[in-house]
């Protein structure tokens, strides 16, 4: 499912995890996106949908890649306690809706990562809406044939 070189999904620093997610998504590698999540992970998408299984997480990655999405993350903070980490990251996303409308939502992600048995870090909870609720929306282009 990759359009470019495979993305490394072994993350040894939890602060790097959201950036590895962006790298995998921007590379069009849905399998690498999925590899960043624990088997029992939960994700709240930027539009508020809650995904709680591997199949749904993979389908979301495929949909986002199909929307020609480009994700940019900006770090805020990461706090590590034992085998758990909390990361807060601001993000900007450029994507195309199925009707051709270009969107550019922004928001703040709060992510909880757990250390795996092999010492790498993976998402346990990824909340793209963060603490501020729904993202800011901006339409950048009208759909083809629109006004």
Coordinates of N, CA and C in Angstrom, one line a residue:
X1 N 0.8 -1.2 0.0 CA 0.0 0.0 0.0 C 0.9 1.3 0.0
X2 N 2.1 1.1 -0.2 CA 3.0 2.2 -0.2 C 3.3 2.8 -1.6
X3 N 3.4 4.1 -1.7 CA 3.7 4.7 -3.0 C 5.2 5.1 -3.0
X4 N 5.9 5.0 -1.9 CA 7.3 5.4 -1.8 C 8.0 4.4 -1.0
X5 N 9.2 4.7 -0.5 CA 10.0 3.8 0.3 C 9.2 3.5 1.6
X6 N 9.4 2.3 2.1 CA 8.7 2.0 3.4 C 9.2 2.9 4.5
X7 N 8.3 3.2 5.4 CA 8.5 4.1 6.6 C 8.9 3.2 7.8
X8 N 9.9 3.6 8.5 CA 10.3 2.8 9.7 C 9.2 3.0 10.8
X9 N 8.6 1.9 11.2 CA 7.5 2.0 12.2 C 8.0 1.6 13.6
X10 N 9.3 1.3 13.8 CA 9.9 1.1 15.1 C 10.3 2.4 15.7
X11 N 9.6 2.9 16.7 CA 9.8 4.2 17.3 C 10.3 3.9 18.7
X12 N 11.6 4.5 19.0 CA 12.2 4.3 20.3 C 12.0 5.5 21.2
X13 N 11.5 6.6 20.7 CA 11.3 7.8 21.5 C 9.8 8.2 21.3
X14 N 9.0 8.2 22.3 CA 7.5 8.4 22.1 C 7.2 9.8 21.6
X15 N 8.1 10.8 21.8 CA 7.9 12.1 21.2 C 8.0 12.1 19.7
X16 N 8.6 11.1 19.1 CA 8.7 10.9 17.7 C 7.5 10.3 17.0
X17 N 6.6 9.6 17.8 CA 5.5 8.8 17.3 C 4.6 9.6 16.4
X18 N 4.1 10.8 16.8 CA 3.2 11.6 16.0 C 3.8 11.9 14.6
X19 N 5.1 12.1 14.6 CA 5.9 12.5 13.4 C 6.1 11.3 12.5
X20 N 6.2 10.1 13.1 CA 6.3 8.9 12.3 C 4.9 8.6 11.7
X21 N 3.8 9.0 12.4 CA 2.5 8.8 11.8 C 2.4 9.7 10.6
X22 N 2.8 11.0 10.7 CA 2.7 11.9 9.6 C 3.6 11.4 8.4
X23 N 4.8 10.9 8.7 CA 5.7 10.4 7.7 C 5.1 9.3 6.9
X24 N 4.5 8.3 7.7 CA 3.8 7.2 7.0 C 2.6 7.6 6.2
X25 N 1.8 8.5 6.7 CA 0.6 8.9 6.0 C 1.0 9.7 4.8
X26 N 1.9 10.6 4.9 CA 2.4 11.4 3.8 C 3.1 10.6 2.7
X27 N 3.7 9.4 3.1 CA 4.3 8.5 2.1 C 3.3 7.6 1.5
X28 N 2.0 7.7 1.9 CA 1.0 6.8 1.4 C 1.1 5.4 1.8
X29 N 1.7 5.1 3.0 CA 1.9 3.8 3.5 C 1.0 3.4 4.6
X30 N -0.2 2.9 4.3 CA -1.2 2.6 5.3 C -0.8 1.5 6.2
X31 N 0.0 0.6 5.7 CA 0.5 -0.5 6.6 C 1.4 0.1 7.7
X32 N 2.3 1.0 7.3 CA 3.2 1.6 8.3 C 2.4 2.5 9.3
X33 N 1.3 3.1 8.8 CA 0.4 3.9 9.8 C -0.1 2.9 10.8
X34 N -0.7 1.8 10.3 CA -1.3 0.8 11.2 C -0.3 0.2 12.2
X35 N 1.0 0.0 11.8 CA 2.0 -0.6 12.6 C 2.4 0.3 13.8
X36 N 2.0 1.6 13.8 CA 2.2 2.5 14.9 C 1.2 2.4 16.0
X37 N 0.2 1.6 15.8 CA -0.8 1.4 16.9 C -0.7 0.0 17.5
X38 N -1.0 0.0 18.9 CA -1.1 -1.3 19.6 C -2.4 -2.0 19.0
X39 N -2.4 -3.3 19.2 CA -3.6 -4.1 18.7 C -4.9 -3.6 19.3
X40 N -4.9 -3.1 20.5 CA -6.1 -2.6 21.2 C -6.3 -1.1 21.2
X41 N -5.6 -0.4 20.3 CA -5.7 1.0 20.3 C -7.0 1.6 19.9
X42 N -7.2 2.8 20.3 CA -8.4 3.6 19.9 C -8.0 4.9 19.4
X43 N -8.7 5.4 18.3 CA -8.4 6.7 17.7 C -9.7 7.4 17.5
X44 N -9.7 8.7 17.9 CA -10.8 9.6 17.5 C -10.2 10.5 16.3
X45 N -10.9 10.4 15.2 CA -10.4 11.1 14.0 C -10.7 12.6 14.1
X46 N -10.1 13.3 13.2 CA -10.3 14.8 13.3 C -11.8 15.2 13.1
X47 N -12.6 14.3 12.5 CA -14.0 14.6 12.3 C -14.9 14.0 13.4
X48 N -14.3 13.4 14.4 CA -15.0 12.9 15.6 C -15.3 11.4 15.7
X49 N -15.1 10.7 14.6 CA -15.4 9.3 14.6 C -14.4 8.5 15.5
X50 N -14.9 7.6 16.3 CA -14.1 6.8 17.2 C -13.8 5.4 16.5
X51 N -12.6 5.1 16.4 CA -12.2 3.8 15.7 C -11.5 2.9 16.8
X52 N -12.0 1.7 16.9 CA -11.4 0.9 18.0 C -11.0 -0.5 17.6
X53 N -10.6 -0.7 16.3 CA -10.1 -2.0 15.9 C -9.1 -1.8 14.8
X54 N -8.2 -2.7 14.5 CA -7.2 -2.6 13.5 C -7.8 -2.4 12.1
X55 N -8.9 -3.1 11.8 CA -9.5 -3.0 10.5 C -10.0 -1.6 10.2
X56 N -10.6 -1.0 11.3 CA -11.1 0.4 11.1 C -9.9 1.4 11.0
X57 N -8.9 1.2 11.8 CA -7.7 2.0 11.7 C -7.1 2.0 10.3
X58 N -7.0 0.8 9.8 CA -6.4 0.7 8.5 C -7.3 1.3 7.4
X59 N -8.6 1.1 7.5 CA -9.5 1.7 6.6 C -9.4 3.3 6.6
X60 N -9.3 3.8 7.8 CA -9.1 5.3 8.0 C -7.8 5.8 7.3
X61 N -6.7 5.0 7.5 CA -5.5 5.4 6.8 C -5.6 5.4 5.3
X62 N -6.3 4.3 4.8 CA -6.5 4.2 3.4 C -7.3 5.3 2.8
X63 N -8.4 5.7 3.5 CA -9.3 6.8 3.1 C -8.5 8.1 3.1
X64 N -7.7 8.3 4.2 CA -7.0 9.6 4.3 C -5.9 9.7 3.2
X65 N -5.2 8.6 2.9 CA -4.3 8.6 1.8 C -5.0 8.8 0.5
X66 N -6.1 8.2 0.3 CA -6.9 8.4 -1.0 C -7.3 9.9 -1.2
X67 N -7.4 10.6 -0.1 CA -7.8 12.0 -0.1 C -6.6 12.9 -0.4
X68 N -5.5 12.3 -0.8 CA -4.3 13.0 -1.1 C -3.9 13.9 0.1
X69 N -4.0 13.4 1.3 CA -3.7 14.1 2.5 C -2.2 14.4 2.7
X70 N -2.0 15.5 3.2 CA -0.6 15.9 3.7 C -0.7 16.4 5.1
X71 N -0.1 15.8 6.0 CA -0.2 16.1 7.4 C 1.1 16.8 7.9
X72 N 1.0 17.9 8.6 CA 2.2 18.5 9.2 C 1.9 18.6 10.7
X73 N 2.9 18.2 11.5 CA 2.8 18.2 12.9 C 3.8 19.2 13.5
X74 N 3.4 19.9 14.6 CA 4.3 20.8 15.3 C 4.2 20.4 16.8
X75 N 5.4 20.0 17.4 CA 5.4 19.5 18.7 C 5.0 20.6 19.8
X76 N 4.3 20.1 20.8 CA 4.1 21.0 22.0 C 4.8 20.4 23.1
X77 N 4.4 19.1 23.5 CA 5.1 18.5 24.7 C 4.9 17.0 24.7
X78 N 5.8 16.4 25.3 CA 5.7 14.9 25.6 C 6.1 14.7 27.1
X79 N 5.3 13.9 27.8 CA 5.6 13.6 29.2 C 5.6 12.1 29.3
X80 N 6.7 11.5 29.8 CA 6.8 10.1 30.0 C 6.7 9.7 31.4
X81 N 5.9 8.7 31.7 CA 5.8 8.1 33.1 C 5.8 6.6 33.0
X82 N 7.0 6.0 33.3 CA 7.1 4.6 33.2 C 6.9 4.1 31.8
X83 N 6.0 3.2 31.5 CA 5.9 2.7 30.1 C 4.8 3.4 29.4
X84 N 4.4 4.7 29.8 CA 3.3 5.4 29.2 C 3.8 6.8 28.9
X85 N 3.3 7.4 27.8 CA 3.7 8.7 27.4 C 2.5 9.5 26.9
X86 N 2.4 10.8 27.2 CA 1.4 11.7 26.7 C 2.1 12.7 25.8
X87 N 1.6 12.8 24.6 CA 2.2 13.8 23.6 C 1.0 14.7 23.2
X88 N 1.4 16.0 23.1 CA 0.5 17.0 22.6 C 1.1 17.6 21.4
X89 N 0.4 17.6 20.2 CA 1.0 18.1 19.0 C -0.1 18.9 18.2
X90 N 0.3 20.0 17.7 CA -0.6 20.8 16.8 C -0.4 20.2 15.4
X91 N -1.5 20.2 14.6 CA -1.4 19.7 13.3 C -2.2 20.5 12.3
X92 N -1.7 20.4 11.0 CA -2.4 21.0 9.9 C -2.5 19.9 8.8
X93 N -3.7 19.8 8.2 CA -3.9 18.7 7.2 C -4.5 19.4 6.0
X94 N -3.9 19.0 4.8 CA -4.5 19.4 3.5 C -5.0 18.1 2.9
X95 N -6.2 18.1 2.4 CA -6.8 16.9 1.9 C -7.9 17.3 0.9
X96 N -8.3 16.4 0.0 CA -9.4 16.6 -0.9 C -10.6 15.6 -0.6
X97 N -11.7 16.2 -0.4 CA -12.9 15.5 -0.1 C -13.4 14.7 -1.4
X98 N -14.2 13.7 -1.3 CA -14.7 12.9 -2.5 C -15.3 13.8 -3.6
X99 N -15.9 15.0 -3.2 CA -16.5 15.8 -4.2 C -15.5 16.8 -4.8
X100 N -14.3 16.7 -4.5 CA -13.2 17.5 -5.0 C -12.9 18.8 -4.2
X101 N -13.6 19.0 -3.2 CA -13.3 20.2 -2.3 C -12.0 20.0 -1.6
X102 N -11.1 21.0 -1.6 CA -9.9 20.9 -0.8 C -10.2 21.5 0.5
X103 N -9.8 20.8 1.6 CA -9.9 21.2 3.0 C -8.6 21.3 3.6
X104 N -8.5 22.2 4.7 CA -7.3 22.3 5.4 C -7.7 22.4 6.9
X105 N -8.1 21.3 7.6 CA -8.4 21.4 9.0 C -7.1 21.5 9.8
X106 N -7.3 22.1 11.0 CA -6.1 22.2 11.9 C -6.6 21.8 13.3
X107 N -5.7 21.4 14.1 CA -6.2 21.0 15.5 C -5.0 20.7 16.3
X108 N -5.3 20.1 17.5 CA -4.3 19.7 18.5 C -4.6 18.3 18.8
X109 N -3.6 17.4 18.7 CA -3.8 16.0 19.0 C -3.2 15.8 20.4
X110 N -3.9 14.9 21.1 CA -3.4 14.4 22.4 C -3.3 12.9 22.1
X111 N -2.1 12.4 22.4 CA -1.9 10.9 22.2 C -1.3 10.3 23.4
X112 N -1.8 9.1 23.7 CA -1.2 8.3 24.8 C -0.5 7.1 24.1
X113 N 0.8 6.9 24.4 CA 1.6 5.8 23.8 C 2.0 4.9 25.0
X114 N 2.1 3.6 24.6 CA 2.6 2.6 25.6 C 3.8 2.0 25.0
X115 N 4.8 1.7 25.9 CA 6.0 1.0 25.5 C 5.6 -0.5 25.2
X116 N 6.0 -1.0 24.1 CA 5.8 -2.4 23.8 C 6.9 -3.3 24.4
X117 N 6.6 -4.6 24.4 CA 7.6 -5.6 25.0 C 9.0 -5.5 24.4
X118 N 9.1 -5.1 23.1 CA 10.4 -4.9 22.5 C 11.0 -3.6 22.8
X119 N 10.4 -2.7 23.6 CA 11.0 -1.4 23.9 C 10.5 -0.3 23.0
X120 N 9.8 -0.6 21.9 CA 9.3 0.4 21.0 C 8.0 1.0 21.5
X121 N 7.6 2.2 21.0 CA 6.4 2.8 21.4 C 5.4 2.8 20.3
X122 N 4.1 2.6 20.8 CA 3.0 2.6 19.8 C 1.8 3.4 20.5
X123 N 1.0 3.9 19.6 CA -0.2 4.6 20.1 C -1.1 3.6 20.8
X124 N -1.6 4.0 22.0 CA -2.7 3.3 22.7 C -4.0 4.1 22.5
X125 N -3.9 5.4 22.5 CA -5.0 6.3 22.3 C -4.5 7.5 21.5
X126 N -5.2 7.8 20.4 CA -4.9 8.9 19.5 C -6.1 9.7 19.4
X127 N -6.1 10.9 20.0 CA -7.3 11.8 19.9 C -6.9 13.0 19.1
X128 N -7.3 13.0 17.8 CA -6.9 14.1 16.9 C -7.7 15.3 17.2
X129 N -8.8 15.3 18.0 CA -9.5 16.5 18.4 C -8.9 17.1 19.7
X130 N -8.0 16.4 20.3 CA -7.3 16.9 21.5 C -8.2 17.5 22.5
X131 N -7.7 18.5 23.2 CA -8.5 19.1 24.3 C -9.4 20.2 23.9
X132 N -9.3 20.6 22.6 CA -10.1 21.8 22.2 C -11.3 21.4 21.4
X133 N -11.6 20.2 21.2 CA -12.8 19.8 20.5 C -12.5 19.8 19.0
X134 N -13.5 20.1 18.2 CA -13.5 20.0 16.8 C -12.4 20.9 16.2
X135 N -11.7 20.5 15.1 CA -10.7 21.3 14.5 C -11.2 22.5 13.8
X136 N -10.3 23.4 13.5 CA -10.7 24.6 12.7 C -10.8 24.1 11.2
X137 N -11.7 24.6 10.5 CA -11.9 24.2 9.1 C -11.7 25.3 8.2
X138 N -11.1 25.0 7.1 CA -10.9 26.0 6.0 C -11.0 25.3 4.7
X139 N -12.0 25.7 3.9 CA -12.0 25.2 2.5 C -11.1 26.0 1.6
X140 N -10.2 25.3 0.9 CA -9.3 26.1 0.1 C -9.7 26.2 -1.3
X141 N -10.5 25.3 -1.8 CA -11.0 25.4 -3.2 C -12.4 24.9 -3.3
X142 N -13.2 25.4 -4.3 CA -14.5 24.8 -4.5 C -14.4 23.5 -5.3
X143 N -15.3 22.6 -5.2 CA -15.3 21.4 -6.0 C -15.4 21.8 -7.4
X144 N -15.0 20.9 -8.3 CA -15.1 21.1 -9.7 C -16.5 21.3 -10.1
X145 N -16.8 22.4 -10.9 CA -18.2 22.7 -11.3 C -18.9 23.5 -10.2
X146 N -18.3 23.7 -9.1 CA -19.0 24.4 -8.0 C -18.9 25.9 -8.2
X147 N -19.6 26.7 -7.3 CA -19.6 28.1 -7.4 C -18.5 28.7 -6.5

